[in-house]
Coordinates of C-alpha atoms in Angstrom, one line a residue:
X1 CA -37.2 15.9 18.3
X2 CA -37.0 16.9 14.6
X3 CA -36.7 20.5 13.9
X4 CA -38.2 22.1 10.7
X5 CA -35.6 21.7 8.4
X6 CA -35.2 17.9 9.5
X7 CA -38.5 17.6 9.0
X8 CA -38.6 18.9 5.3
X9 CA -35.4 17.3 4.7
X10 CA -36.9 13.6 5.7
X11 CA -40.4 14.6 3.7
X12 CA -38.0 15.2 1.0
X13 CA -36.5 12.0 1.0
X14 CA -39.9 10.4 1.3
X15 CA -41.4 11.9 -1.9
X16 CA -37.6 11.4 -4.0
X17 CA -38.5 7.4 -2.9
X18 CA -41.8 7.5 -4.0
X19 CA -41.3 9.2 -7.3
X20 CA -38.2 6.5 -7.3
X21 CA -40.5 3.5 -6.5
X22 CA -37.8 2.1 -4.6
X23 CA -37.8 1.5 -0.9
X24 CA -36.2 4.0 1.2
X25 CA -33.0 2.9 3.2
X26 CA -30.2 4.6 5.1
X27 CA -27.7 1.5 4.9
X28 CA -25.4 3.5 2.0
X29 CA -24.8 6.4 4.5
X30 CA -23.9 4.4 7.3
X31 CA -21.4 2.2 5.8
X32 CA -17.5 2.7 6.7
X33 CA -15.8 4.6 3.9
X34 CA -13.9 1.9 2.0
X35 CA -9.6 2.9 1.9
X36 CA -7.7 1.8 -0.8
X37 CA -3.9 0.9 0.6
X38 CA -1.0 -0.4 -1.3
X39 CA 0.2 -3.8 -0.3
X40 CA 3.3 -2.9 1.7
X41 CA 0.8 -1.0 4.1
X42 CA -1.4 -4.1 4.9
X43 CA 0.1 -4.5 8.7
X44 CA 1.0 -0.9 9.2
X45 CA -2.8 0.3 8.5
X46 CA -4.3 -2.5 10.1
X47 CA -3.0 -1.5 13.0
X48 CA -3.6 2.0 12.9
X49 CA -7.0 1.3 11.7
X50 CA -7.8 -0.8 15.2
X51 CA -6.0 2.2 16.9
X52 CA -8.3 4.6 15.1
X53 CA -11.7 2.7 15.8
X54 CA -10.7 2.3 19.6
X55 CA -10.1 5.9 19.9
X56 CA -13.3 7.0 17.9
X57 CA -15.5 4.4 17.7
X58 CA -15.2 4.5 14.0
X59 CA -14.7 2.0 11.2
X60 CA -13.1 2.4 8.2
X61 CA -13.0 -0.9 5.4
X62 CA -9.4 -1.8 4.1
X63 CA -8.7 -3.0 0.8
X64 CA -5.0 -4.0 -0.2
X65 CA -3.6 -4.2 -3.6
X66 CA -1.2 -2.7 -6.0
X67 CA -0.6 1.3 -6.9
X68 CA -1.4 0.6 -10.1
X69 CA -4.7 -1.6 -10.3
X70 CA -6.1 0.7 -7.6
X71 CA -5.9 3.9 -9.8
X72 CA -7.0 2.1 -12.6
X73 CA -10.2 1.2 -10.5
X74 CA -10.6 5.0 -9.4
X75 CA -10.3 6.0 -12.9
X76 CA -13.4 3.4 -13.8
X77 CA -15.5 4.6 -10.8
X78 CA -14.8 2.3 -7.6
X79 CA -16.2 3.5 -4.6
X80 CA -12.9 4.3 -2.3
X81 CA -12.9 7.6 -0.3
X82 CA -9.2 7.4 0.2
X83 CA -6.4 6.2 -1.1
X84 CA -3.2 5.4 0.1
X85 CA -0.9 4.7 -2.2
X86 CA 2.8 3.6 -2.6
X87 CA 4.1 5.9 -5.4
X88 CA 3.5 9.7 -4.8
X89 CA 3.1 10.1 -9.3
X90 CA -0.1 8.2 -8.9
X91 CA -1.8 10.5 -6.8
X92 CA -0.2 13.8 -8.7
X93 CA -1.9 11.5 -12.0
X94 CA -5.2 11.4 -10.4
X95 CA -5.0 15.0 -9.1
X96 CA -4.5 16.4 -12.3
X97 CA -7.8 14.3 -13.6
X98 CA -9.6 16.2 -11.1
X99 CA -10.3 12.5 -9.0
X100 CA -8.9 13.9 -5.7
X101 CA -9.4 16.8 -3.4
X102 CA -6.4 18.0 -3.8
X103 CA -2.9 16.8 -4.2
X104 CA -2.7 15.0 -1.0
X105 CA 0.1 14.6 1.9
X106 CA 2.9 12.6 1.7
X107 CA 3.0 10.0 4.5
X108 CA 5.8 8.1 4.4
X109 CA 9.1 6.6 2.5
X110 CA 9.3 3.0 2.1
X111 CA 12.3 0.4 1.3
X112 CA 12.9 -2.6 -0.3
X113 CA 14.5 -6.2 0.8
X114 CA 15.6 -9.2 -0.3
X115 CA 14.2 -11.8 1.9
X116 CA 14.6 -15.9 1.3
X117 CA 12.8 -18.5 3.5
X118 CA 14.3 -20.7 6.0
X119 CA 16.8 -23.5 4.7
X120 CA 16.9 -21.6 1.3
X121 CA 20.3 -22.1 -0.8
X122 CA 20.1 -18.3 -0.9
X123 CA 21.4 -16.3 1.6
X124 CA 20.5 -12.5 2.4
X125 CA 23.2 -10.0 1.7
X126 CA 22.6 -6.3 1.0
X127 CA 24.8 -6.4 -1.8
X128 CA 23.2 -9.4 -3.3
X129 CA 26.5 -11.0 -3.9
X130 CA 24.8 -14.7 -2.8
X131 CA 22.1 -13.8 -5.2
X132 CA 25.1 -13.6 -8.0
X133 CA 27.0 -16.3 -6.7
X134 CA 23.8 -18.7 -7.0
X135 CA 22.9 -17.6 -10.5
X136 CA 26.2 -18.3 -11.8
X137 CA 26.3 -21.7 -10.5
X138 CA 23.0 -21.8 -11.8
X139 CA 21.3 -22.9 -9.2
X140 CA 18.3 -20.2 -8.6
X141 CA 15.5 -21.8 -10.2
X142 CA 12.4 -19.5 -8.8
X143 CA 12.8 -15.7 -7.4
X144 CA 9.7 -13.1 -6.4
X145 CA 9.0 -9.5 -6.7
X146 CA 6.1 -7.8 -7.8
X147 CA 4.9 -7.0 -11.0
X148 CA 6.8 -3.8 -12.3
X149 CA 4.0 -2.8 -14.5
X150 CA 2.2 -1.5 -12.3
X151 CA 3.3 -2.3 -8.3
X152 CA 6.2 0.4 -7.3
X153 CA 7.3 -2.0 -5.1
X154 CA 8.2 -4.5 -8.2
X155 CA 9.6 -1.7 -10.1
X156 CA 12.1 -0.3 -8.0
X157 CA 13.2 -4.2 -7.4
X158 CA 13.6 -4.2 -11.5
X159 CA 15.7 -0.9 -10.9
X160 CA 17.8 -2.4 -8.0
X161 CA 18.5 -5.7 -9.8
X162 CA 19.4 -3.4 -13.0
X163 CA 21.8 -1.2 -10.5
X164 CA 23.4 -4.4 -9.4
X165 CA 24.0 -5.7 -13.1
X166 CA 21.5 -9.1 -12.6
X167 CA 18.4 -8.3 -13.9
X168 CA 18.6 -10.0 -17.5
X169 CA 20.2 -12.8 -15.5
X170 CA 17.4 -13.3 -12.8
X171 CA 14.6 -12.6 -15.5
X172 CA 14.0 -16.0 -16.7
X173 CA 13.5 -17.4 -13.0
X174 CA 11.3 -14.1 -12.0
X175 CA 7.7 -15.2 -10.7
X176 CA 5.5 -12.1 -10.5
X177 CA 3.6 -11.4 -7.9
X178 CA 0.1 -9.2 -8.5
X179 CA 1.2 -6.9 -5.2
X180 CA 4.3 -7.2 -3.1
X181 CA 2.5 -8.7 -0.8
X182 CA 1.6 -12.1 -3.1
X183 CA 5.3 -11.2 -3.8
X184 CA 6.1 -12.0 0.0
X185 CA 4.3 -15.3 -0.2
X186 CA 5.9 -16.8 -3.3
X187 CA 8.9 -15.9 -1.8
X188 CA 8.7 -17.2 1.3
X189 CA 6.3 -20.6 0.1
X190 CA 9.6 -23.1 -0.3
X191 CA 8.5 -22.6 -4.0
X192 CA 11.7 -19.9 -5.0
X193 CA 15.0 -19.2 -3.2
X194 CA 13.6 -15.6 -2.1
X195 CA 12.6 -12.4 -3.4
X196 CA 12.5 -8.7 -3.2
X197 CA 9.7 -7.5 -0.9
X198 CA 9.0 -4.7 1.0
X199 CA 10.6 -3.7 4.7
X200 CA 7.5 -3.0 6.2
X201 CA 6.1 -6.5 5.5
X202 CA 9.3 -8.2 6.1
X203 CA 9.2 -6.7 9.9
X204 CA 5.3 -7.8 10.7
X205 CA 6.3 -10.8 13.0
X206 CA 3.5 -13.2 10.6
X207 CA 6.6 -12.4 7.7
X208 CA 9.4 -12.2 10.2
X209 CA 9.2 -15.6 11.5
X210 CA 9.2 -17.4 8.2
X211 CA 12.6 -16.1 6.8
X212 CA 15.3 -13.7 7.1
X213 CA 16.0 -10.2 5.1
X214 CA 18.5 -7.7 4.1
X215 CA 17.9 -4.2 3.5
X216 CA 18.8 -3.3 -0.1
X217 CA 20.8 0.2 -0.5
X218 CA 18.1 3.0 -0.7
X219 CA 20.3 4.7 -3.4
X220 CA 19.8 1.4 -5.9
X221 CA 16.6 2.4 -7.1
X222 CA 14.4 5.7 -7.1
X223 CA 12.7 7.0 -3.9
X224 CA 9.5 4.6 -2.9
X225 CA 7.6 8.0 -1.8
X226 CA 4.0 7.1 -0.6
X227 CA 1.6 10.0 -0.6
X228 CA -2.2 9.5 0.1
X229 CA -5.5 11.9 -1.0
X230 CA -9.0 12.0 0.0
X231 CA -11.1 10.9 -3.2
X232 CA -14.2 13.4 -4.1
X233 CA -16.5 11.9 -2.5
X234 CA -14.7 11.2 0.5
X235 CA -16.9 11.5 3.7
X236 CA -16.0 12.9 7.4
X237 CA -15.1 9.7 8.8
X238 CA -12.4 9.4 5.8
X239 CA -11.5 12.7 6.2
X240 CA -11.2 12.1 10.2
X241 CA -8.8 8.9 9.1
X242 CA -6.8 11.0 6.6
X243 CA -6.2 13.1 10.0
X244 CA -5.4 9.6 11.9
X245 CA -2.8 8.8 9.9
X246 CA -0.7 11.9 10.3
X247 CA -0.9 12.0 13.9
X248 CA 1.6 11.2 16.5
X249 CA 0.3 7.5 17.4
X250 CA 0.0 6.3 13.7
X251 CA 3.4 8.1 12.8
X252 CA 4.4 5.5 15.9
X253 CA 3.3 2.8 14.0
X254 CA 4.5 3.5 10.7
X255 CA 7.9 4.1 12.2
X256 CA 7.3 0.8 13.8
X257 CA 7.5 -1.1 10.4
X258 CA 10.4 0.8 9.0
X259 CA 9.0 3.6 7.5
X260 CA 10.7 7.0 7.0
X261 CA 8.5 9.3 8.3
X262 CA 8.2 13.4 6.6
X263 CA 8.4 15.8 9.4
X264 CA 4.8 15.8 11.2
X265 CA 2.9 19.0 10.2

């Protein structure tokens, strides 16, 4: 039974639809809050996002995509609650343009790879001698990462290659992926001899199974830290996920896909 501020609440609403002309509908309040995630999450969050809705019975939409584009979108008005993303100065960026709550929690460190498909000429070394050795005998035609201007992953493969002395050698063969996860595929399509990707994809078994990886020296390139923030108009289920994702079975999962976890709160 309604009470009496129910009641004037719903009259309220009534008279605001009428003066509106529109019909009145509830559909935009009951909709899952939308989270933005960058593209080395895709498998992690997935997963936690299952583990989330069988625990609470609530759903939260995913959308994947690079650091960069996503904050550009924020900036022009898209509708995410929350966004996880996969370089911590985007979020301090968006904090100080008054976009988020606050400055958010870091979640997690992530690392890069070089990966190559099955039957490649290029073989997976963490020093990315092979990766020298075939561009000398010029016989790397095609190599992926993301695109540096705006996916961290893709920039901190530019910084590595730079570390290692190739990357004016291997620029003329780069093919850009939007994300690191396109990045993964153009790698791993038979269509270039590998590519720099992120660990957390290349350990999800659907990535796992089409290629092999080394781990890149962490020390090659600056720190891949990953903070997230709850967006202005964030609701309570996003603000229940943001929880989620710092608690002891999501830190499971992340650790699961090779993330370096901060120390839990």
């Amino acid at each position: 039974m309604f009470d009496r501020r129910q009641s004037l609440r719903a009259l309220a609403m009534l008279c605001w639809a009428a003066v509106a002309g529109t019909p009145l509908t509830v559909h935009a309040q009951e909709e899952p809050p939308v989270i933005a995630a960058a593209a080395d999450l895709k498998f992690a969050v997935e997963e936690i996002a299952a583990a989330f809705t069988a625990e609470t019975g609530k759903q939260v939409k995913l959308a994947f995509g690079s650091t960069g584009n996503f904050a550009t979108q924020i900036r022009e008005g898209a509708p995410f609650q929350m966004f996880m993303a996969a370089d911590e100065k985007f979020i301090a960026q968006l904090h100080a343009e008054g976009l988020t709550r606050d400055e958010g929690t870091l979640y997690a460190e992530g690392r890069i790879v070089l990966i190559v498909p099955h039957g490649s000429a290029l073989k997976p070394d963490e020093n990315l001698d092979n990766l020298q050795a075939l561009i000398e005998a010029g016989k790397l035609t095609r190599f992926a990462i993301a695109n540096p201007e705006h996916a961290p992953y893709g920039l901190r493969a530019e910084e590595a290659l730079k570390h290692r002395g190739l990357w004016d050698k291997v620029q003329p063969r780069l093919v850009l992926g939007e994300n690191v996860s396109q990045a993964a595929q153009f790698a791993l399509s038979g269509n270039a001899e590998g590519g720099i990707i992120a660990y957390s994809l290349a350990l999800a078994p659907e990535v796992k199974a089409q290629g092999e990886f080394a781990l890149i020296p962490h020390d090659w390139h600056e720190p891949l830290l990953q903070r997230m923030a709850l967006l202005k108009n964030a609701g309570p289920v996003a603000a229940e996920f943001y929880a989620y994702i710092q608690s002891p079975k999501a830190r499971e999962i992340m650790e699961k896909y090779g993330f370096v976890l901060p120390e839990a709160n």
